[in-house]
Amino acid sequence: MIEPIEFFTGKFNVTISDIESLLGVALSRGGDYADLYFEYATLNFLNLEEQIIKSANRAARLGVGVRVISGEKTGYAYCDEIDVAAIRKAALTAAHIAQSRSGVGPVNVSRVSPPRDLYPVAQLIDDEPLPRKIELLDRIDKTSRAFDRRIREAQVSLADEFKVVLIATSEGKLIGDAQPLARMRVMCIADDDGNLQSGVSGGGGRVGMDFFSDRLLDHYANEAARQAIVQLEAQDAPAGSMEVVLGPGWPGVLLHEAVGHGLEADFNRKGMSAFSGLIGQKVASELCTVVDDGAMPNRRGSLNIDDEGNPTSRTVLIENGVLRGYLQDKLSSRLTGAGLTGNGRRESYRHMPMPRMTNTYLLNGASAPDEVIRSVKRGLYAVQFGGGQVDITNGKFVFSATEAYLIEDGQVGAPVKGATLIGNGPDALTKITAVANDLALDEGVGTCGKDGQSVPVCVGLPTIKISEMTVGGTK
Amino acid sequence: VITTELLSGIVNQAVKRGATEAEGFGVESTEFHVEVRLGEVEKLQEAASRGIGLRVLYQGRQASSSTSDTSPQAIDELISSAVEMAKLTSVDEAAALPIRDDLARETADLGLYDRGVGELTTERKIEMARSAEGAARGADPRITNSEGSACSTTVSKTVLVTSAGFAGEYQSTTCALTVAPIAKEGSQMQVAVWGDRQRALASLESPEALGREAARRALRKLSARKITTREAPVVFESSAAEELLGDFFVAGDGYSIF
């Protein structure tokens, strides 16, 4: 595998002593902390529509971001090339955030290795010949269409990237990582006499080509087709306040949006979150333990080191209903004195790091999933979600369920369409009255947006029951 | 520097290597962004960025590649990867670049560029963000916190060259000012984000007016109460109506319909 330090110093005309003097330039007007983030990424995208490969795209992205922190202020600049003169110019720009006249000289850095390799990959998808990738897409397309004659169209795509990063900090650390990432996605459209419905499936992670076994590809294909066909029979959703059961896996996106973001340290440091100042207090039903774990092997949200060079970890956010901590980046950790959690992430060298989630999920409870459903008199069973929105200040959210069923007298009944779940995160947490033992993480499709920056994440949930939630429907 | 000459060279090279049609696209921009929170500069970001994209067709098969690296070696890789990939994708009868007769010969001046945006000093941009936040915070004692105020500008140049004979470029600017005050009353906390984005500086709403309007919007949400589920007439304020219209356009664009 690639050794990031050798990769950058070998491929580009940059030496370790250049890096040391560049850190000195960044701190030439003072400041508490500075770092350099070198990135070299290749990104591939292949898509199939109407049974043909519509297009193939390959992009190269490289550059360096320079950050200077002075108190609560951050200066940031970047260059789109890996060249000492260009980085120096960016460092001088970022340095302007600090006001002092005197700086420091070059900063000595020493090599540090990431604590572990969570994603050793034998054969990078980036190195795979195009015809081999096309075979995978074709297989999914054919399997989806064979599922039911009413499947009219399948759109299949494979996005893969390989990113090498190197981070140098004014605290003297020089650390790098090589990060593979891939995602397969399939959307099927079912057409029954003009009634059009769609279904989506897919997955991936920080994996190599061997991950996408025939069995897994067939699962994606059949799952997307099944969802589309189920929706053909769906009735209009009921409206009103009712019991809601969330299925395992991807419905964890609700936890991510309505609770996770509110636990990011930047919002809390500024008193802007519904969870600000509540550490040690009960914020959820005692059935709830929520963790963020960036150190899981091969997961989409996993990282050996975060984008500030710190090891990722398993952070308990809520334990048996009690708020335990927030997700920290360097800046928030410095300003609040809380320990680092390895959650400083950024989309690319063009972006400043901030506290972000990695793989976020609710731990298993004791109930059996069917027991949870049996306990519902009249409610909604939501299995798949589409888009959603959340307001961090009050935790309010709106989510649309793309696959959901009525529950009547403890039995899963007819599928419904157009159901939206409306509520607020802190309130919903207190109303979780059952947690099952079937925790699943999503299959590796999540991308989280914050302040215009997208990063890959995973979400997860066992089957849970929320005693009361507003369902928006048309019936 | 990205010029029509550079892109013409790339397009010609792609054709020489087998592409039946090629399109080179380039963007160069300078971006500035400052965030002020509670009167203090919190983030200041400035950078010049650029990117080149190449789309090629090979006997009805399409592929594209892009890079931020303009070194000769990177450009050589850009061309060869697009051409090689295009040979392996499928024939798509609908895929084609505009033919010579369809190309624009003259373009109207749409007022997309304002020299004044690029000439704004850093101090002035900080001042604008400060004034907007100050106006919001001063509007009412219930405005107790702020997510901050941001001033952003971009100055960019877009260049397009096609093998059918088009070569052109234009410059554009944007300037934006947003402010997000937090209103608090009892245990209720509400935020409103309000701002303006324009091509020309003179068209931008004043910082004070934006701040006051943001405060008004945060305050009016304070007394929010739950309503029962019902069918009711809904009035969409213009900004919300715009979003709704946006969704209609997505449903009605060519890609969604075919």
XYZ file of C-alpha atoms in Angstrom:
733
model
C 0.000 0.000 0.000
C 0.931 3.631 -0.366
C 3.002 5.284 2.346
C 1.577 8.843 2.391
C 4.744 10.698 3.438
C 6.842 9.051 0.714
C 3.948 9.507 -1.727
C 3.887 13.294 -1.381
C 7.624 13.886 -1.031
C 8.325 11.496 -3.918
C 5.615 12.559 -6.360
C 5.913 16.291 -5.717
C 8.831 18.544 -5.110
C 8.174 19.002 -1.376
C 10.550 17.909 1.399
C 9.969 17.483 5.123
C 12.118 20.530 5.778
C 9.896 22.525 3.362
C 6.898 21.418 5.427
C 8.643 22.550 8.612
C 9.388 25.988 7.210
C 5.848 26.313 5.766
C 4.406 25.757 9.253
C 6.707 28.573 10.372
C 5.272 30.817 7.629
C 1.730 29.989 8.771
C 2.628 31.143 12.286
C 4.696 34.125 11.112
C 2.230 36.594 12.635
C 1.627 34.578 15.766
C -1.344 32.321 16.400
C -1.868 29.315 18.666
C -1.867 26.537 16.151
C -1.376 25.840 12.467
C -1.714 22.832 10.220
C -1.201 21.835 6.600
C -3.484 19.327 4.887
C -2.098 17.739 1.702
C -4.577 15.840 -0.416
C -4.338 13.837 -3.614
C -7.539 12.113 -4.668
C -8.787 10.319 -7.726
C -12.542 9.936 -8.095
C -14.335 7.714 -10.593
C -17.993 7.592 -11.486
C -19.683 5.183 -13.822
C -23.387 5.063 -14.547
C -25.743 2.816 -16.406
C -29.175 3.925 -17.593
C -31.532 2.457 -20.174
C -29.284 -0.609 -20.205
C -26.288 1.234 -21.574
C -23.229 2.783 -19.951
C -24.203 6.428 -20.299
C -20.933 7.896 -19.191
C -17.699 7.358 -17.357
C -16.042 10.121 -15.418
C -12.654 10.409 -13.796
C -11.477 13.352 -11.736
C -8.178 14.201 -10.099
C -8.215 16.551 -7.130
C -5.093 17.762 -5.438
C -4.066 20.638 -3.268
C -3.072 21.862 0.138
C -5.121 23.654 2.805
C -3.411 25.842 5.400
C -5.124 26.718 8.650
C -4.083 29.094 11.412
C -5.976 29.274 14.703
C -5.675 32.280 16.976
C -8.004 32.117 19.971
C -11.483 31.566 18.541
C -10.457 32.831 15.123
C -9.497 30.675 12.179
C -7.687 31.780 9.050
C -7.814 29.456 6.074
C -6.367 29.417 2.604
C -5.606 26.760 0.035
C -3.899 26.179 -3.255
C -4.860 23.836 -6.084
C -1.368 22.516 -6.553
C 1.263 20.808 -4.463
C 4.078 23.254 -4.892
C 6.127 24.994 -2.197
C 5.726 28.528 -3.601
C 1.934 28.144 -3.883
C 1.637 26.680 -0.379
C 3.779 29.511 0.986
C 1.395 32.055 -0.538
C -1.582 30.280 1.041
C 0.243 30.132 4.391
C 0.854 33.888 4.283
C -2.838 34.503 3.557
C -4.009 32.254 6.404
C -1.431 33.858 8.747
C -3.309 37.172 8.520
C -5.882 36.006 11.050
C -3.293 36.428 13.808
C -2.314 39.949 14.841
C 1.007 39.569 16.570
C 4.144 40.914 14.882
C 6.454 38.156 15.960
C 6.203 34.638 14.729
C 8.167 31.492 15.167
C 10.750 29.930 12.892
C 10.390 26.529 11.237
C 8.476 23.985 13.332
C 10.085 20.574 13.722
C 7.805 17.717 12.841
C 8.248 14.017 13.463
C 6.514 11.133 11.770
C 3.659 9.466 13.559
C 1.873 6.375 12.256
C -1.896 5.931 12.485
C -2.777 3.607 15.389
C -4.338 0.991 13.117
C -5.294 0.154 9.576
C -9.079 -0.166 9.455
C -9.246 -0.598 5.703
C -6.426 -2.669 4.251
C -7.367 -3.208 0.618
C -5.623 -5.744 -1.603
C -6.924 -4.464 -4.929
C -8.034 -0.830 -5.195
C -11.201 -0.262 -7.205
C -9.382 2.770 -8.645
C -6.923 0.363 -10.341
C -9.650 -1.909 -11.696
C -10.064 -1.919 -15.500
C -13.270 -0.255 -16.704
C -14.739 -3.382 -18.398
C -14.637 -5.217 -15.050
C -16.627 -2.408 -13.378
C -19.102 -2.396 -16.258
C -19.761 -6.116 -15.658
C -20.901 -5.335 -12.092
C -23.341 -2.662 -13.257
C -24.699 -4.938 -15.990
C -25.291 -7.714 -13.517
C -27.344 -5.446 -11.236
C -29.332 -4.086 -14.180
C -30.235 -7.575 -15.421
C -31.078 -8.905 -11.964
C -33.349 -5.924 -11.220
C -35.237 -6.319 -14.479
C -35.654 -10.034 -13.921
C -37.272 -9.414 -10.536
C -40.644 -8.430 -11.979
C -41.852 -7.564 -15.486
C -43.185 -4.269 -14.128
C -39.620 -3.014 -13.467
C -39.340 -0.585 -16.354
C -35.990 1.001 -15.692
C -32.901 0.504 -13.556
C -30.274 3.168 -13.013
C -27.052 1.801 -11.581
C -23.950 3.721 -10.583
C -20.583 3.008 -9.034
C -18.663 5.834 -7.390
C -15.200 5.067 -6.105
C -12.361 7.184 -4.865
C -8.890 6.857 -3.466
C -7.573 9.667 -1.336
C -4.080 10.073 0.084
C -3.682 12.700 2.793
C -0.785 14.083 4.786
C -1.274 16.331 7.796
C 1.481 18.401 9.401
C 0.730 20.291 12.611
C 2.525 22.994 14.561
C 2.435 20.598 17.501
C 5.082 18.650 15.600
C 3.051 15.833 14.145
C 3.420 14.530 10.593
C 0.888 11.823 9.827
C -0.780 10.451 6.722
C -3.433 8.036 5.562
C -4.590 6.346 2.360
C -8.385 6.134 2.179
C -10.301 3.999 -0.325
C -14.069 4.486 -0.625
C -16.711 2.986 -2.889
C -20.473 3.066 -3.241
C -22.778 1.114 -5.512
C -26.290 2.483 -5.988
C -29.291 1.194 -7.863
C -32.656 2.851 -8.404
C -35.502 0.905 -9.973
C -38.648 2.362 -11.472
C -41.734 0.161 -11.494
C -44.521 0.980 -13.930
C -47.947 -0.573 -13.592
C -50.258 1.009 -16.133
C -48.903 4.495 -15.523
C -48.556 4.129 -11.750
C -44.829 4.939 -11.370
C -42.966 4.046 -8.172
C -39.288 3.850 -7.337
C -37.015 1.911 -5.018
C -33.395 2.531 -4.079
C -30.684 0.283 -2.704
C -26.922 0.022 -2.612
C -23.944 -0.051 -0.342
C -20.197 0.060 0.012
C -17.556 1.339 2.374
C -13.798 1.668 2.571
C -13.391 -1.503 0.589
C -11.763 -3.080 -2.445
C -13.246 -4.788 -5.478
C -13.686 -8.109 -3.647
C -16.366 -6.525 -1.454
C -18.881 -6.460 -4.301
C -19.611 -10.194 -4.464
C -22.243 -11.482 -6.885
C -24.429 -12.258 -3.912
C -24.239 -8.683 -2.648
C -24.898 -7.198 -6.102
C -27.968 -9.424 -6.482
C -29.144 -8.307 -3.063
C -28.910 -4.607 -4.093
C -30.741 -5.341 -7.358
C -33.549 -7.351 -5.766
C -33.952 -4.941 -2.869
C -34.404 -1.865 -5.106
C -36.820 -3.763 -7.343
C -38.759 -5.120 -4.361
C -39.220 -1.636 -2.866
C -40.506 -0.251 -6.163
C -42.985 -3.131 -6.589
C -44.223 -2.848 -2.976
C -44.914 0.837 -3.531
C -47.212 0.026 -6.462
C -49.709 -1.348 -3.964
C -49.223 1.398 -1.370
C -52.181 3.318 0.035
C -52.199 6.970 1.015
C -50.586 7.516 4.408
C -52.672 8.346 7.460
C -52.129 11.695 9.152
C -51.987 12.535 12.817
C -50.226 11.655 16.018
C -49.495 7.939 16.480
C -47.053 5.295 17.612
C -44.149 4.860 15.196
C -41.819 1.885 14.858
C -38.560 2.473 12.991
C -36.930 -0.515 11.316
C -33.213 -1.342 11.734
C -30.374 0.175 9.663
C -30.893 3.222 7.457
C -33.750 4.708 9.567
C -30.844 5.615 11.877
C -30.556 8.657 9.599
C -33.250 10.116 11.833
C -30.971 9.708 14.858
C -28.085 11.198 12.885
C -30.021 14.276 11.820
C -32.205 14.986 14.799
C -29.808 14.035 17.593
C -26.278 13.594 16.206
C -25.858 17.080 14.772
C -27.037 18.591 18.030
C -24.149 16.781 19.774
C -21.406 18.301 17.626
C -19.184 20.436 19.847
C -19.190 23.586 17.710
C -22.959 24.114 18.079
C -22.754 23.371 21.796
C -19.732 25.573 22.480
C -21.710 28.466 21.054
C -24.882 27.608 22.964
C -26.736 26.972 19.722
C -27.827 23.385 20.237
C -30.879 22.003 21.957
C -28.345 19.891 23.943
C -26.106 22.806 25.052
C -25.093 22.666 28.705
C -26.871 19.394 29.412
C -23.883 17.049 30.023
C -24.668 14.679 32.891
C -28.397 15.256 32.547
C -31.061 12.881 31.382
C -31.944 13.750 27.794
C -33.394 10.474 26.551
C -35.277 7.416 27.703
C -33.004 5.102 29.719
C -33.255 2.569 26.886
C -31.030 4.832 24.777
C -27.284 4.563 24.429
C -25.924 6.424 21.407
C -22.349 6.097 20.191
C -20.246 7.486 17.397
C -17.487 5.094 16.370
C -15.035 6.144 13.653
C -12.834 3.110 14.305
C -14.959 0.318 12.817
C -13.293 -1.767 10.080
C -14.178 -0.906 6.456
C -17.197 1.255 7.270
C -18.087 4.232 5.096
C -17.782 6.646 8.017
C -14.553 5.125 9.376
C -11.137 6.780 9.385
C -7.760 5.717 10.774
C -7.153 9.363 11.617
C -9.526 12.282 11.331
C -8.752 15.156 8.959
C -6.760 16.914 11.673
C -4.447 13.918 12.147
C -5.962 12.593 15.371
C -6.971 8.948 15.890
C -10.679 8.248 15.575
C -12.421 6.563 18.490
C -15.633 5.231 19.939
C -17.386 8.051 21.759
C -20.382 7.443 23.983
C -22.678 10.419 23.445
C -25.703 9.297 25.433
C -25.497 6.459 27.970
C -28.719 4.941 29.321
C -30.429 8.231 28.569
C -27.794 10.501 30.148
C -25.831 12.951 27.975
C -22.122 12.067 28.281
C -20.256 14.124 25.732
C -19.976 15.889 22.425
C -18.106 15.199 19.206
C -14.928 17.258 19.233
C -12.571 18.762 16.722
C -9.299 20.482 17.564
C -10.761 23.979 17.859
C -13.672 23.052 20.117
C -11.481 20.791 22.211
C -8.950 23.607 22.718
C -11.607 26.146 23.601
C -13.630 23.982 25.967
C -10.886 21.800 27.433
C -12.716 18.622 26.426
C -10.623 15.711 25.179
C -10.277 15.041 21.455
C -12.607 12.426 20.022
C -11.179 12.272 16.486
C -14.185 13.913 14.810
C -12.473 16.825 13.021
C -13.430 16.229 9.399
C -13.477 18.131 6.117
C -14.672 17.473 2.597
C -11.356 18.343 0.966
C -8.299 20.610 1.180
C -10.623 23.428 0.140
C -12.528 23.177 3.425
C -11.897 23.913 7.077
C -12.329 20.980 9.438
C -15.239 20.945 11.882
C -16.794 18.411 14.275
C -18.593 15.764 12.236
C -20.089 12.357 12.842
C -18.504 9.124 11.564
C -20.564 5.936 12.185
C -23.378 6.890 14.557
C -25.838 4.415 16.038
C -28.074 3.425 18.900
C -27.044 0.296 20.823
C -29.178 -2.831 21.044
C -31.902 -3.228 23.636
C -33.474 -6.374 25.008
C -36.725 -6.722 23.053
C -37.298 -8.928 20.025
C -38.276 -6.916 16.911
C -41.631 -8.675 16.414
C -42.430 -8.136 20.081
C -41.996 -4.378 19.490
C -44.399 -4.448 16.547
C -46.904 -6.603 18.448
C -47.076 -3.958 21.191
C -48.497 -1.348 18.778
C -52.247 -0.889 18.594
C -52.338 1.522 15.661
C -49.245 3.071 14.162
C -46.723 3.339 11.400
C -43.803 0.989 10.687
C -41.147 2.966 8.771
C -38.488 0.860 7.080
C -36.800 3.152 4.543
C -36.297 6.884 4.443
C -35.675 9.390 1.700
C -34.665 12.965 2.348
C -35.009 14.939 5.538
C -34.285 18.276 7.152
C -33.347 19.341 10.647
C -33.016 22.610 12.541
C -30.102 22.269 15.000
C -31.260 25.011 17.377
C -34.427 23.201 18.351
C -33.865 19.726 16.907
C -37.001 19.878 14.752
C -37.038 17.490 11.833
C -39.117 16.390 8.877
C -38.396 13.066 7.158
C -40.132 11.310 4.339
C -40.530 7.544 4.557
C -40.041 5.836 1.208
C -41.159 2.451 2.525
C -43.650 2.256 5.377
C -46.547 0.082 6.530
C -49.539 0.498 8.755
C -49.529 -1.425 12.021
C -52.949 -2.497 13.232
C -53.494 -4.545 16.376
C -49.860 -5.606 16.469
C -49.767 -6.762 12.846
C -47.858 -5.200 9.946
C -50.485 -4.309 7.360
C -50.693 -2.492 4.046
C -47.820 -0.422 2.607
C -48.366 3.335 2.622
C -46.898 6.073 0.447
C -46.136 9.714 1.065
C -45.737 9.452 4.845
C -43.606 12.107 6.512
C -42.408 11.957 10.101
C -42.464 15.264 11.922
C -41.027 15.885 15.349
C -38.053 17.069 17.293
C -34.997 15.071 18.259
C -34.761 15.807 21.991
C -38.481 15.151 22.408
C -38.439 11.933 20.356
C -35.515 10.613 22.442
C -37.604 10.759 25.590
C -40.420 8.866 23.883
C -38.428 5.812 22.844
C -40.344 3.141 24.717
C -38.838 -0.003 23.189
C -35.449 -0.896 21.722
C -34.976 -4.254 20.000
C -31.869 -6.425 19.704
C -31.436 -6.295 15.926
C -28.969 -3.385 15.524
C -27.869 -2.898 11.938
C -25.755 -0.215 10.309
C -26.808 1.043 6.921
C -25.134 -0.711 4.017
C -22.760 2.145 3.249
C -24.624 4.820 1.322
C -24.742 7.838 3.633
C -23.356 11.281 2.905
C -23.738 14.004 5.495
C -23.899 17.692 4.618
C -23.029 20.542 6.985
C -22.072 24.114 6.089
C -21.812 23.088 2.451
C -19.341 20.263 3.164
C -20.155 16.625 2.371
C -18.479 13.710 4.138
C -19.242 9.969 4.047
C -20.956 8.601 7.163
C -22.786 5.534 8.437
C -25.938 5.472 10.524
C -27.476 2.622 12.467
C -30.402 1.613 14.621
C -32.093 -1.467 16.010
C -35.888 -1.613 15.679
C -37.287 1.018 18.048
C -40.688 2.257 19.100
C -41.502 5.931 19.595
C -44.655 6.248 21.657
C -45.946 9.317 19.857
C -44.914 11.108 16.716
C -46.686 13.281 14.163
C -47.160 11.541 10.850
C -47.896 13.738 7.885
C -50.099 11.998 5.361
C -53.058 12.619 3.148
C -55.670 10.382 4.705
C -3.966 30.446 -16.250
C -6.888 28.871 -18.099
C -7.375 30.377 -21.554
C -9.228 29.468 -24.729
C -5.782 28.677 -26.211
C -5.052 26.112 -23.487
C -8.457 24.464 -23.931
C -8.208 24.532 -27.751
C -4.931 22.672 -27.424
C -6.605 20.049 -25.187
C -9.598 19.653 -27.513
C -7.350 19.313 -30.586
C -5.196 16.764 -28.808
C -8.292 14.737 -27.822
C -9.449 14.686 -31.449
C -5.962 13.705 -32.583
C -6.085 10.755 -30.168
C -9.328 9.472 -31.595
C -12.221 11.487 -30.130
C -14.918 12.225 -32.700
C -16.078 15.251 -30.705
C -14.584 17.028 -27.693
C -15.483 19.838 -25.330
C -13.053 21.574 -22.987
C -14.336 23.490 -20.011
C -12.417 25.559 -17.500
C -13.190 27.670 -14.457
C -10.874 29.940 -12.534
C -12.106 31.696 -9.466
C -11.119 33.709 -6.457
C -13.247 33.103 -3.422
C -13.397 35.074 -0.220
C -15.459 34.233 2.843
C -15.514 35.864 6.252
C -17.674 34.948 9.229
C -18.219 37.263 12.137
C -19.864 36.045 15.317
C -20.767 38.282 18.270
C -18.764 41.057 16.638
C -15.510 39.126 16.276
C -14.024 37.625 13.133
C -14.359 33.885 13.554
C -13.308 32.519 10.159
C -11.573 34.093 7.258
C -10.990 32.109 4.119
C -9.463 33.150 0.853
C -8.329 31.111 -2.096
C -7.866 31.018 -5.808
C -9.014 27.815 -7.423
C -9.268 26.377 -10.875
C -10.374 23.291 -12.699
C -10.383 21.864 -16.194
C -12.904 19.384 -17.545
C -12.909 17.462 -20.798
C -15.896 15.676 -22.308
C -15.321 13.489 -25.323
C -17.430 11.385 -27.646
C -16.029 8.423 -29.466
C -18.424 7.105 -32.115
C -21.441 7.897 -29.945
C -19.836 6.797 -26.666
C -19.326 9.400 -23.968
C -16.812 9.934 -21.159
C -15.401 12.854 -19.230
C -12.523 13.702 -16.960
C -11.483 16.643 -14.853
C -8.532 17.873 -12.842
C -7.361 20.803 -10.753
C -3.777 20.137 -11.858
C -2.675 22.077 -14.942
C 0.812 20.588 -15.255
C 1.579 19.182 -18.742
C 1.683 15.641 -17.350
C -1.719 16.028 -15.645
C -3.247 17.450 -18.820
C -1.838 14.550 -20.820
C -3.484 12.121 -18.358
C -6.742 14.104 -18.532
C -6.908 13.665 -22.307
C -5.881 10.029 -22.429
C -8.220 8.934 -19.618
C -11.255 10.613 -21.239
C -10.501 9.167 -24.687
C -9.709 5.683 -23.381
C -12.835 5.567 -21.196
C -15.038 6.740 -24.062
C -13.927 3.746 -26.117
C -15.360 1.459 -23.422
C -18.755 3.018 -22.695
C -21.913 2.243 -24.693
C -23.192 3.893 -27.852
C -25.850 6.399 -26.813
C -27.746 7.776 -29.780
C -28.846 10.787 -27.766
C -25.308 11.805 -26.809
C -23.847 14.571 -28.937
C -22.312 18.006 -28.658
C -24.036 21.011 -30.236
C -23.326 21.206 -33.957
C -21.656 24.203 -35.591
C -24.946 25.771 -36.738
C -26.308 25.757 -33.193
C -23.371 27.605 -31.674
C -23.792 31.120 -30.345
C -22.147 33.772 -32.486
C -22.845 36.779 -30.375
C -23.707 36.991 -26.696
C -25.606 39.645 -24.830
C -24.045 41.375 -21.831
C -26.162 40.030 -18.993
C -24.440 42.104 -16.345
C -22.925 39.070 -14.645
C -19.699 40.852 -13.775
C -19.100 43.780 -11.465
C -15.539 44.979 -11.094
C -16.445 46.452 -7.702
C -16.902 43.007 -6.142
C -13.262 42.072 -6.741
C -12.101 45.458 -5.467
C -13.832 45.200 -2.069
C -11.230 45.272 0.674
C -11.089 42.614 3.384
C -11.748 45.318 6.001
C -14.902 46.446 4.194
C -16.234 42.879 3.931
C -15.652 42.317 7.652
C -17.405 45.610 8.338
C -20.433 44.573 6.255
C -20.779 41.293 8.172
C -20.343 43.115 11.493
C -22.977 45.718 10.628
C -25.494 43.080 9.580
C -25.011 41.099 12.792
C -24.977 44.285 14.863
C -28.295 45.412 13.383
C -29.849 42.021 14.122
C -28.587 41.936 17.707
C -29.623 45.511 18.341
C -33.129 44.969 17.031
C -34.627 43.438 20.192
C -33.451 42.306 23.647
C -34.792 38.819 22.894
C -32.071 38.378 20.272
C -29.664 36.805 22.749
C -27.280 34.850 20.577
C -26.146 34.586 17.014
C -24.931 31.960 14.634
C -23.024 34.805 13.053
C -22.956 36.747 9.865
C -21.024 35.980 6.709
C -19.861 37.973 3.733
C -18.705 36.057 0.667
C -17.522 37.108 -2.738
C -16.448 35.182 -5.809
C -14.869 36.445 -8.989
C -14.675 33.828 -11.685
C -13.886 33.219 -15.287
C -15.512 30.435 -17.313
C -14.023 29.215 -20.575
C -15.557 26.804 -23.089
C -14.065 25.383 -26.283
C -15.608 22.709 -28.512
C -14.302 20.754 -31.463
C -17.249 22.074 -33.499
C -15.650 25.507 -33.375
C -16.903 27.325 -30.309
C -14.380 29.209 -28.207
C -15.504 31.732 -25.665
C -15.211 32.945 -22.118
C -17.011 35.206 -19.674
C -16.373 36.675 -16.261
C -18.845 36.743 -13.431
C -19.079 37.862 -9.845
C -21.267 37.174 -6.858
C -21.460 38.914 -3.537
C -23.501 37.600 -0.637
C -24.262 38.683 2.884
C -26.142 36.475 5.353
C -26.962 36.839 9.014
C -28.422 34.320 11.468
C -29.618 35.733 14.793
C -31.010 33.491 17.542
C -34.069 34.686 19.447
C -34.778 33.292 22.899
C -37.778 33.563 25.176
C -38.226 31.208 28.104
C -36.955 27.861 26.942
C -37.767 28.544 23.290
C -34.904 29.181 20.921
C -35.414 30.104 17.282
C -32.982 30.943 14.548
C -33.634 32.689 11.271
C -31.194 32.848 8.415
C -31.655 35.813 6.120
C -29.512 37.367 3.471
C -29.053 38.522 -0.047
C -26.932 37.402 -2.995
C -26.309 39.506 -6.059
C -24.038 39.802 -9.084
C -23.412 43.518 -8.522
C -22.453 45.126 -5.258
C -24.807 48.075 -5.728
C -27.787 45.688 -5.881
C -26.990 44.090 -2.531
C -29.409 44.951 0.251
C -27.779 47.054 2.995
C -26.274 45.156 5.963
C -28.503 47.035 8.390
C -31.701 46.166 6.517
C -30.685 42.505 6.255
C -29.879 42.369 9.972
C -33.189 43.903 11.001
C -35.132 41.597 8.723
C -33.282 38.532 10.060
C -34.135 39.594 13.615
C -37.787 40.090 12.702
C -37.896 36.607 11.214
C -36.309 34.955 14.268
C -38.593 36.846 16.666
C -41.826 36.033 14.874
C -41.061 32.302 15.215
C -40.864 32.584 19.032
C -44.529 32.268 19.744
C -44.787 29.198 17.496
C -47.386 26.699 18.647
C -48.452 23.312 17.437
C -51.495 23.004 15.263
C -53.652 19.963 14.833
C -53.373 17.898 11.686
C -55.763 19.375 9.140
C -56.340 20.436 5.606
C -55.897 24.174 5.264
C -55.080 26.806 2.667
C -51.328 27.554 2.657
C -49.768 30.874 1.779
C -46.174 30.643 0.552
C -44.037 33.682 1.201
C -41.965 34.553 -1.875
C -38.744 32.902 -0.646
C -40.607 29.691 0.224
C -42.535 29.863 -3.044
C -39.229 30.037 -4.902
C -38.119 26.784 -3.307
C -41.390 25.137 -4.177
C -41.111 26.357 -7.737
C -37.575 24.949 -7.806
C -38.974 21.495 -7.025
C -41.540 21.856 -9.807
C -38.779 22.743 -12.238
C -36.804 19.658 -11.220
C -39.866 17.507 -11.879
C -40.313 19.191 -15.237
C -36.779 19.253 -16.593
C -35.799 17.146 -19.568
C -33.846 14.621 -17.569
C -36.794 13.784 -15.289
C -39.284 13.542 -18.119
C -37.531 11.485 -20.783
